[in-house]
Short mmCIF file of C-alpha atoms in Angstrom, two decimals:
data_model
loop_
_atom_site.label_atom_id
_atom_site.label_comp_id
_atom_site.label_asym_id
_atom_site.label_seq_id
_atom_site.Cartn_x
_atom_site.Cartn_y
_atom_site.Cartn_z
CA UNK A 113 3.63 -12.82 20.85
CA UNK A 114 0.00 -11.61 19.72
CA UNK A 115 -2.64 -11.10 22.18
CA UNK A 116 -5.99 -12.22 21.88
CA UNK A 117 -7.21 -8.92 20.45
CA UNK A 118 -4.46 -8.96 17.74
CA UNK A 119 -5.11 -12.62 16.97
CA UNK A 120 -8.97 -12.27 16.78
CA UNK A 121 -8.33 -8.80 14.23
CA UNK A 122 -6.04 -11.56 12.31
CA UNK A 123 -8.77 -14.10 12.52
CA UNK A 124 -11.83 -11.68 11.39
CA UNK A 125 -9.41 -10.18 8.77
CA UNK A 126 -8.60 -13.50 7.08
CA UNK A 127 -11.89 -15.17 7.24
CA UNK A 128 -13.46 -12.07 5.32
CA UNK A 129 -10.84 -11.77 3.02
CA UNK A 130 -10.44 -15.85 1.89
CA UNK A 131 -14.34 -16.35 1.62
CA UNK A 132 -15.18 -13.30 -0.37
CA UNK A 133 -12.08 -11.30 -1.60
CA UNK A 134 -9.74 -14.08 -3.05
CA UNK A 135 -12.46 -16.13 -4.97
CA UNK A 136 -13.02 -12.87 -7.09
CA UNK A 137 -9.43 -11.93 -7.03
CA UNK A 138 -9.18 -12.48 -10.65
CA UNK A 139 -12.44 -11.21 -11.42
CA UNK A 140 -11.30 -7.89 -10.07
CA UNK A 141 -7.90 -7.75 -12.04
CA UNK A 142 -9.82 -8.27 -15.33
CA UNK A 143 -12.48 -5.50 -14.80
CA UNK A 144 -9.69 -3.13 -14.02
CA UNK A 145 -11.36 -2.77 -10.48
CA UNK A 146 -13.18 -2.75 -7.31
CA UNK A 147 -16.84 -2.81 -7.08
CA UNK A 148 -18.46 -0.61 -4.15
CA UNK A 149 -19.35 -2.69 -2.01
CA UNK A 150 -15.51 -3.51 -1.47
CA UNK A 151 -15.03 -0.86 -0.06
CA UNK A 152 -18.48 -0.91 2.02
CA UNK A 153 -17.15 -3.92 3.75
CA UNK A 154 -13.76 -3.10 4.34
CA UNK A 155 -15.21 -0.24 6.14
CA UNK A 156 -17.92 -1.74 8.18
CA UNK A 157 -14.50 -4.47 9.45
CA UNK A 158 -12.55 -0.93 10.77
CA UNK A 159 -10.34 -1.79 8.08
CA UNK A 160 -9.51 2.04 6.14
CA UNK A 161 -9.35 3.98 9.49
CA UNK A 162 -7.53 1.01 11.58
CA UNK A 163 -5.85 3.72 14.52
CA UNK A 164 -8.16 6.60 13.91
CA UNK A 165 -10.07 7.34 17.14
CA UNK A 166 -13.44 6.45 17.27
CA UNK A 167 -15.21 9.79 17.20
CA UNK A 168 -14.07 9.96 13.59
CA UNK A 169 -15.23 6.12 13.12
CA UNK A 170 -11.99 4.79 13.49
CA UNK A 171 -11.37 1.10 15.17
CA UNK A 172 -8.81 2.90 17.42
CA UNK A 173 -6.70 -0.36 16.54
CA UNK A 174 -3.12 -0.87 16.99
CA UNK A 175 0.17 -0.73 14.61
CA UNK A 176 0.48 -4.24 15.09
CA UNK A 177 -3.41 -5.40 14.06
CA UNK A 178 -2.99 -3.05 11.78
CA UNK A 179 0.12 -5.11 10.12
CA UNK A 180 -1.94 -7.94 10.78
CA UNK A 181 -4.95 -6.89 9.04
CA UNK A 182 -2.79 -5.69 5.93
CA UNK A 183 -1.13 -9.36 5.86
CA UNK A 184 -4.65 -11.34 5.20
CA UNK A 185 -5.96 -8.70 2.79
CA UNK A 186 -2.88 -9.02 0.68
CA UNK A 187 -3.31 -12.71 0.83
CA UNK A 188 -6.19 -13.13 -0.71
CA UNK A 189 -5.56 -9.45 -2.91
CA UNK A 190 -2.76 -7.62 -3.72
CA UNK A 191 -4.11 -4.72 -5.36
CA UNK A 192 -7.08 -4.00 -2.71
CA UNK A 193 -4.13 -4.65 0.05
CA UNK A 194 -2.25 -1.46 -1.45
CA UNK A 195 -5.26 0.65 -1.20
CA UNK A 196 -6.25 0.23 2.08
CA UNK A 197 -2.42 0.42 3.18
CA UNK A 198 -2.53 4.11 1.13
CA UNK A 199 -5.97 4.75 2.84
CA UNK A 200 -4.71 4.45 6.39
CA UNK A 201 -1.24 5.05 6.39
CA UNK A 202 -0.79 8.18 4.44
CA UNK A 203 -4.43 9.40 4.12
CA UNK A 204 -5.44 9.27 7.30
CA UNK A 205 -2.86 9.14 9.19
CA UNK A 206 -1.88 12.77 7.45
CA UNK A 207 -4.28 14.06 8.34
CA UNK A 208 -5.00 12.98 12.55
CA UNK A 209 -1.28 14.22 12.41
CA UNK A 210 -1.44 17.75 10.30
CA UNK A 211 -5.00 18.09 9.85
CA UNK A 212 -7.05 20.72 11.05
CA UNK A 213 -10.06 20.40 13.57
CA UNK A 214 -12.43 21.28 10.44
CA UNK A 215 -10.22 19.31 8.07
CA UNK A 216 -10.33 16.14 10.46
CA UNK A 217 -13.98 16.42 10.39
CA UNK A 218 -14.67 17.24 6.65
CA UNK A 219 -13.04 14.39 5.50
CA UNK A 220 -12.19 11.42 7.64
CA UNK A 221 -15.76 10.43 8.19
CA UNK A 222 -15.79 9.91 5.23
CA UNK A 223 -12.30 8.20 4.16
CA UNK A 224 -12.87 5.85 7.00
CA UNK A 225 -15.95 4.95 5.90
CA UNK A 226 -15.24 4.25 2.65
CA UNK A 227 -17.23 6.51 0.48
CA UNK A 228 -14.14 8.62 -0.07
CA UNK A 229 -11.08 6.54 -1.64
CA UNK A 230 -7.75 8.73 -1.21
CA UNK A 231 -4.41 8.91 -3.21
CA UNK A 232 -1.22 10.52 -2.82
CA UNK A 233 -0.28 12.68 -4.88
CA UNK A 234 3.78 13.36 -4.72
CA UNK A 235 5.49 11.22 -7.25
CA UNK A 236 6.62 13.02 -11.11
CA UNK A 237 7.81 12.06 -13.79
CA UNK A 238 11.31 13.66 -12.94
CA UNK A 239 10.80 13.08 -9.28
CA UNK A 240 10.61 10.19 -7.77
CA UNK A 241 12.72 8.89 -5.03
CA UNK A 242 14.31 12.67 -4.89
CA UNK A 243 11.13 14.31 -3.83
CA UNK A 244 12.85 17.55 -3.71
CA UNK A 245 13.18 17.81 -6.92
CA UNK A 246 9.07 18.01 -7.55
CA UNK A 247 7.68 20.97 -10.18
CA UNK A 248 4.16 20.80 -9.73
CA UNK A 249 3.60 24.60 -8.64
CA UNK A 250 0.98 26.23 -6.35
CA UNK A 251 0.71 29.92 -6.77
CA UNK A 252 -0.88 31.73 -3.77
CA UNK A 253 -3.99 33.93 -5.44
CA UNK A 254 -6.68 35.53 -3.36
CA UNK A 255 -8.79 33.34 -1.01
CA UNK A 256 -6.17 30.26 -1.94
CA UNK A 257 -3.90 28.70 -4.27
CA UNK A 258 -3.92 27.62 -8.13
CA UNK A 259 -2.50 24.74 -8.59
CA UNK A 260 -0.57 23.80 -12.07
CA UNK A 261 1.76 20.64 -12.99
CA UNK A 262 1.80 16.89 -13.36
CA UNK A 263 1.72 13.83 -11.06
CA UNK A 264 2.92 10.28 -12.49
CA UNK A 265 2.12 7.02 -10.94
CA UNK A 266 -0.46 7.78 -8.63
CA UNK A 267 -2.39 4.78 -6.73
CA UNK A 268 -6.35 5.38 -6.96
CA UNK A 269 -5.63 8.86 -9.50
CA UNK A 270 -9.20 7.66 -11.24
CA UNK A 271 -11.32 6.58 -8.37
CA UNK A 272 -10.14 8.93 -5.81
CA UNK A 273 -12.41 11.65 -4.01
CA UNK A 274 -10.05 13.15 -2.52
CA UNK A 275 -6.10 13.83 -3.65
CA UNK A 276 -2.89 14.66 -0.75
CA UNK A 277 -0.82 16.89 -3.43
CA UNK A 278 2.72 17.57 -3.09
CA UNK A 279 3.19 21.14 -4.99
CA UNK A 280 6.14 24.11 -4.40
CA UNK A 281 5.04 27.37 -2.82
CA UNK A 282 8.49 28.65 -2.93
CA UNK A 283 10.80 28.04 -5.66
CA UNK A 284 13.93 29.58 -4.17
CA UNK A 285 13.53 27.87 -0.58
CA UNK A 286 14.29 23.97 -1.54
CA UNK A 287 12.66 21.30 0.71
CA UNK A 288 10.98 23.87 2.71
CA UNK A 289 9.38 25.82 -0.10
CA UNK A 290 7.41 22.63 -0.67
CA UNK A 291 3.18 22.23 0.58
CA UNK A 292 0.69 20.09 1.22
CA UNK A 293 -2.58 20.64 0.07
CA UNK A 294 -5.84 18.12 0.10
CA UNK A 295 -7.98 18.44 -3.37
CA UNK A 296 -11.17 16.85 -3.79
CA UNK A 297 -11.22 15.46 -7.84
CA UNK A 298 -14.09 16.97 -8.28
CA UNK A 299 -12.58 20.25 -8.75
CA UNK A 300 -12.15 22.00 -12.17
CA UNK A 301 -8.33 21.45 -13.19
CA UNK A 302 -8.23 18.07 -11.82
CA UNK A 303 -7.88 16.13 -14.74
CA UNK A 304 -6.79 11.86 -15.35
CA UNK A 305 -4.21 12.06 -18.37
CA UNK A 306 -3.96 8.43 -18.39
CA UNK A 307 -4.20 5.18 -16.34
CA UNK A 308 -1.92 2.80 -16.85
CA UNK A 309 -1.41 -0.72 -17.92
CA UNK A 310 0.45 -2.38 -15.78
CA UNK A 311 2.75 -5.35 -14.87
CA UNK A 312 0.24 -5.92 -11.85
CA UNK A 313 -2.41 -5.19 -9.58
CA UNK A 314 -4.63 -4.09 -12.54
CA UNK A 315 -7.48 -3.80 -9.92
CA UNK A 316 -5.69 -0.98 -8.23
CA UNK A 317 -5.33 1.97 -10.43
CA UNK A 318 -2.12 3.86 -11.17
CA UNK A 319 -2.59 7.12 -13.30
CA UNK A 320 -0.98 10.26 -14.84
CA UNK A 321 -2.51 13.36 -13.53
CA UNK A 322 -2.49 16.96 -14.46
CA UNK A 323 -3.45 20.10 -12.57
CA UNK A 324 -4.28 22.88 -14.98
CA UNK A 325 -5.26 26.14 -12.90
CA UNK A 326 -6.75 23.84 -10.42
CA UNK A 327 -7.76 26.47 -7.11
CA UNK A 328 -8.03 24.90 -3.68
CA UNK A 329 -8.96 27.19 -0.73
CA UNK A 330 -6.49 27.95 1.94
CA UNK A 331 -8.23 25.89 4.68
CA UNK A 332 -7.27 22.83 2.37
CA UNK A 333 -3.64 23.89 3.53
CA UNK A 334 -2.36 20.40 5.27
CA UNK A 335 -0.16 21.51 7.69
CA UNK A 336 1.57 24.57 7.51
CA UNK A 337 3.12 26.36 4.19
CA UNK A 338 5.96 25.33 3.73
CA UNK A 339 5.91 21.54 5.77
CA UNK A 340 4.92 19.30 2.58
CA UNK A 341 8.04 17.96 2.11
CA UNK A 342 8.05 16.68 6.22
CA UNK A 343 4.74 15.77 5.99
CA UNK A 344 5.17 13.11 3.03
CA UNK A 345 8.14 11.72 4.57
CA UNK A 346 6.85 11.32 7.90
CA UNK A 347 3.89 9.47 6.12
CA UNK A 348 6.16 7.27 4.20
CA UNK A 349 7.14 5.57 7.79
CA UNK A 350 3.98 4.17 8.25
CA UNK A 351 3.16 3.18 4.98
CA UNK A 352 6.41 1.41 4.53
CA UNK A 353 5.22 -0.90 7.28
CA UNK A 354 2.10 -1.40 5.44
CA UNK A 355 3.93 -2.02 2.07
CA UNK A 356 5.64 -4.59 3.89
CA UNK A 357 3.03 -6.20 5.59
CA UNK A 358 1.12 -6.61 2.29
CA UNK A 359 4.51 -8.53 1.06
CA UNK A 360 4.00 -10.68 3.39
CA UNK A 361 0.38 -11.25 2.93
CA UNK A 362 1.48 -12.36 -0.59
CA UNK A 363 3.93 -14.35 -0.57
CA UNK A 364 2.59 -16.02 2.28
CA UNK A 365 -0.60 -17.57 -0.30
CA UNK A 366 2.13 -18.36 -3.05
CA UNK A 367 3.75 -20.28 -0.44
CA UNK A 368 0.84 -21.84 1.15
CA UNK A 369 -0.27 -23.37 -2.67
CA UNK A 370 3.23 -24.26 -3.37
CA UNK A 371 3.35 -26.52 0.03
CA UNK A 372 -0.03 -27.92 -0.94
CA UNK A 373 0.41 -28.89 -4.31
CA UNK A 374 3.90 -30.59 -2.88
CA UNK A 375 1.89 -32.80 -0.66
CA UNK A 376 -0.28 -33.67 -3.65
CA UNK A 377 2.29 -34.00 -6.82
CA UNK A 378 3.46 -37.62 -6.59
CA UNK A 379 6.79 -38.13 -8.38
CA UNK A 380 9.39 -41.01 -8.90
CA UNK A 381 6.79 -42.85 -6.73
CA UNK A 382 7.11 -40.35 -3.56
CA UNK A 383 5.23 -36.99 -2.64
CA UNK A 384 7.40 -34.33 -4.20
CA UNK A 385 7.70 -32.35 -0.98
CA UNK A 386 8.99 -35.66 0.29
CA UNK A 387 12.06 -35.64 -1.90
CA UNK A 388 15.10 -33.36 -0.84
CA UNK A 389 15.50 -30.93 -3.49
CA UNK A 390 11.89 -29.28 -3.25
CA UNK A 391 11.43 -30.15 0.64
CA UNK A 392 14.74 -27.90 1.02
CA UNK A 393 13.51 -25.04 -0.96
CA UNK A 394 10.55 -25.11 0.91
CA UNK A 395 11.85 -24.96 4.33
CA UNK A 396 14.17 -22.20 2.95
CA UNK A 397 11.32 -19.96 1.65
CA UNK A 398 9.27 -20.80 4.94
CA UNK A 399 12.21 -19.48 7.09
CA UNK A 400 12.90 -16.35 4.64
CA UNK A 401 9.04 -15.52 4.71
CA UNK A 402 9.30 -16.32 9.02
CA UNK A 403 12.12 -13.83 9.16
CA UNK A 404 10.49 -11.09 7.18
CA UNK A 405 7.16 -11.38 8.88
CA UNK A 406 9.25 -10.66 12.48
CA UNK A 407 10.64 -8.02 11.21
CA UNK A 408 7.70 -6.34 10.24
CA UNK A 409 5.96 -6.62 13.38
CA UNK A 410 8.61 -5.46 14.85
CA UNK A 411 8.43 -2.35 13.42
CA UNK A 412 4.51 -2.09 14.31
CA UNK A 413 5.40 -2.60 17.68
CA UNK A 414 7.65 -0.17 17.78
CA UNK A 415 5.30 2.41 16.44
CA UNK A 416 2.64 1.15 18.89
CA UNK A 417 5.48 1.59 21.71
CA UNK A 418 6.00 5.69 20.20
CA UNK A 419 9.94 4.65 19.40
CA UNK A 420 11.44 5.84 16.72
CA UNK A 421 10.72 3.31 13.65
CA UNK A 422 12.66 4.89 10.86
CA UNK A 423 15.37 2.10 10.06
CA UNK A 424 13.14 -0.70 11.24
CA UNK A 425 10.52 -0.17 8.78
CA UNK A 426 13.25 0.28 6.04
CA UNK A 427 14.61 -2.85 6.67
CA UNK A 428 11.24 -4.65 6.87
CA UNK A 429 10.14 -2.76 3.59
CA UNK A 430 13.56 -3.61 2.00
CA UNK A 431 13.84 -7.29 3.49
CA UNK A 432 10.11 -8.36 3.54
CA UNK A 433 9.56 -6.60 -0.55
CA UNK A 434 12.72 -8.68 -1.46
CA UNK A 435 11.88 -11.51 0.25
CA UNK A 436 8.57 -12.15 -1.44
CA UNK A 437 9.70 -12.01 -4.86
CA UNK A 438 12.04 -15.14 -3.71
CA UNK A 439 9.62 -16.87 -2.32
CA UNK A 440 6.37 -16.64 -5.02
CA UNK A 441 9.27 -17.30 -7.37
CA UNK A 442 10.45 -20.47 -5.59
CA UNK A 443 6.41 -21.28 -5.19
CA UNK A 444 6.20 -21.50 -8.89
CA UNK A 445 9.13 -23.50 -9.56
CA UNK A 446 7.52 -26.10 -6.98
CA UNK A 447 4.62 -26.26 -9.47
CA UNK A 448 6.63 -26.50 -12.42
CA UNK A 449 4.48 -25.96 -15.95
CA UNK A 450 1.64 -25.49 -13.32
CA UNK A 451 2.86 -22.26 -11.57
CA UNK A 452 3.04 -20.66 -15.35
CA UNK A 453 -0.75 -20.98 -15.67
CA UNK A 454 -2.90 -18.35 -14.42
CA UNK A 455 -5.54 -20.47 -12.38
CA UNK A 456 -3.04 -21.54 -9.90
CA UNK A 457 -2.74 -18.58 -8.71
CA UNK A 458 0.92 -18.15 -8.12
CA UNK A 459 1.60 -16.33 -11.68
CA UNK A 460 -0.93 -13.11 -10.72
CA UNK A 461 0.79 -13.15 -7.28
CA UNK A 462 4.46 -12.75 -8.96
CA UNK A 463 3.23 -10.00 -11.12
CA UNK A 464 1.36 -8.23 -8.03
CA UNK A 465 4.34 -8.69 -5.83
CA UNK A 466 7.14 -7.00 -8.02
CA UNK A 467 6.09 -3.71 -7.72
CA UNK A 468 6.82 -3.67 -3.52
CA UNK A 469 10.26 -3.14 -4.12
CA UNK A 470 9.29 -0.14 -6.18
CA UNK A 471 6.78 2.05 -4.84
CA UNK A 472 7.00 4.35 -1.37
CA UNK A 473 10.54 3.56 -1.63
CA UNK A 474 12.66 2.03 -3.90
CA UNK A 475 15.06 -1.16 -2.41
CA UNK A 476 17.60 1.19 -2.94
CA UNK A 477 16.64 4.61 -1.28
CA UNK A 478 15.52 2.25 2.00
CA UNK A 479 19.33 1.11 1.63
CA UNK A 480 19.94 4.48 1.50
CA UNK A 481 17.79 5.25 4.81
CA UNK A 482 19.27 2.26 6.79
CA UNK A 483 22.84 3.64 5.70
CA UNK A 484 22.20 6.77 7.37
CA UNK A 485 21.18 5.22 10.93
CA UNK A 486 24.38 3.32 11.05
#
């Protein structure tokens, strides 16, 4: 049960988000991006720094709002739903958990606030759901480290102010030889190879980056030497909640026009919702999407509570990412010819959703994960 806090972070959350993010949803996907002031206002709603304490400008929020909050944004935009989930859950989050006194305060005023977008930096070309297996180097010179190597798929790569990179400090010491180090773009070395063309979420950019001689202080050390492999997983908790909650968020619009357009669509004389076949599907997709949406919040809850959420938000990420391809593919099979055709809606949904069961976790390294508990 939601109390009236959570239900009035829902409320705010979804009015802002079906009024002026959703009407330019497509608008957004064409351009190949967000304009400012999206950001702005995301900010000013507590939205990018959702449990960061207040004296940073956090809303000192709750796992569960937070869940919440993801839901409606991914409702009315996938690709702005993954940033902010990225923004909170891994950014910040990192760093109110690793960070620094200095580091808190150089850069999460400014994350929160919007006028720093982050992106994390850990995924290669060779290593992806075996992070261990990362090359990127960082070679410790005098007064820092020079960073050299490649990054592939990496959320916000172009627009990003400031970069979490995943690099190895010690070859010969495995997952521990592994750091964390945050790199503002700005910095010579830092350089966009390419941003991709996608399947989906075209607002939300995914690029190839490269690091050539790229020198970041030591105080830009997250953590301790040595830690970046625990530090990116420990992240990944978190954000596989929000990658789930934004699954939700999706397929919970596809739904919502497939149920409408079955009240509408008269065939063989009857409503189409009234006749078995589709009525059925429905109330199967309805209970899927129920199911998923529990266990999410479960999992936010459980973070909220300070148990350990490992498995749960595996099994939300794996169930919930699963469970919306299903349901915005049964949505457009309720429309028929109509769910093929962009302005419905449902079609840019489908291609937005597809990549959940891909990114911070693949469906099969959270089977993996869940494996392990039992």
């Amino acid at each position: 049960m939601l109390s009236d806090t959570q239900i009035a972070v829902r409320d705010m959350v979804r009015k802002f988000a079906q009024e002026r993010i959703r009407p330019l949803s497509h608008r957004f996907e064409q351009q190949g991006g967000y304009e400012p002031w999206v950001f702005e206002s995301v900010a000013e709603l507590g939205l990018l720094g959702m449990v960061a304490p207040e004296e940073f400008g956090g809303a000192e929020s709750d796992y569960v709002s937070y869940a919440l909050a993801l839901i409606e944004i991914a409702a009315a935009d996938g690709g702005l739903s993954t940033i902010v989930s990225i923004q909170n859950s891994i950014m910040v989050a990192g760093l109110l958990k690793d960070g620094t006194e200095a580091q808190k305060a150089r850069f999460l005023p400014d994350l929160i606030a919007g006028r720093c977008i982050g992106a994390f930096a850990l995924t290669e070309t060779g290593a992806g759901s075996d992070a261990s297996a990362i090359r990127t180097r960082a070679t410790r010179v005098d007064g820092g480290w020079r960073l050299d190597g490649a990054k592939q798929f990496i959320t916000s790569g172009r627009i990003a102010g400031l970069a979490m990179v995943i690099a190895v400090t010690d070859p010969g010491a495995g997952k521990k030889g592994m750091t964390a180090f945050l790199v503002p773009t700005d910095r010579e070395g830092y350089i966009v190879d390419k941003v991709e063309h996608k399947l989906g979420q075209g607002a939300s950019d995914t690029c190839a980056l490269r690091f050539e001689n790229l020198f970041v202080e030591d105080d830009l050390v997250l953590g301790e030497v040595g830690q970046g492999y625990r530090i990116a997983l420990a992240n990944l908790e978190t954000g596989r909640i929000g990658i789930a909650a934004q699954c939700i968020g999706m397929a919970q619009t596809a739904l919502e026009i497939a149920v409408a357009y079955a009240k509408d669509r008269v065939s063989m004389g009857r409503r189409i919702i009234e006749h078995q076949a589709v009525g059925f599907r429905l109330a199967d997709l309805a209970t899927r999407l129920e199911a998923a949406r529990q266990l999410v919040l479960c999992a936010a809850a459980l973070r909220d509570a300070g148990a350990a959420a490992l498995a749960q938000a595996s099994m939300a990420k794996l169930f919930a990412s699963e469970t919306a391809e299903i349901v915005v593919s049964g949505a457009i099979q309720t429309l028929g010819g109509y769910g093929y055709l962009e302005e419905f809606g449902v079609a840019k949904i489908y291609r937005d959703v597809r990549v959940c069961q891909i990114y911070e976790g693949t469906s099969d390294i959270q089977r993996m994960v869940i494996a392990r508990t039992l």
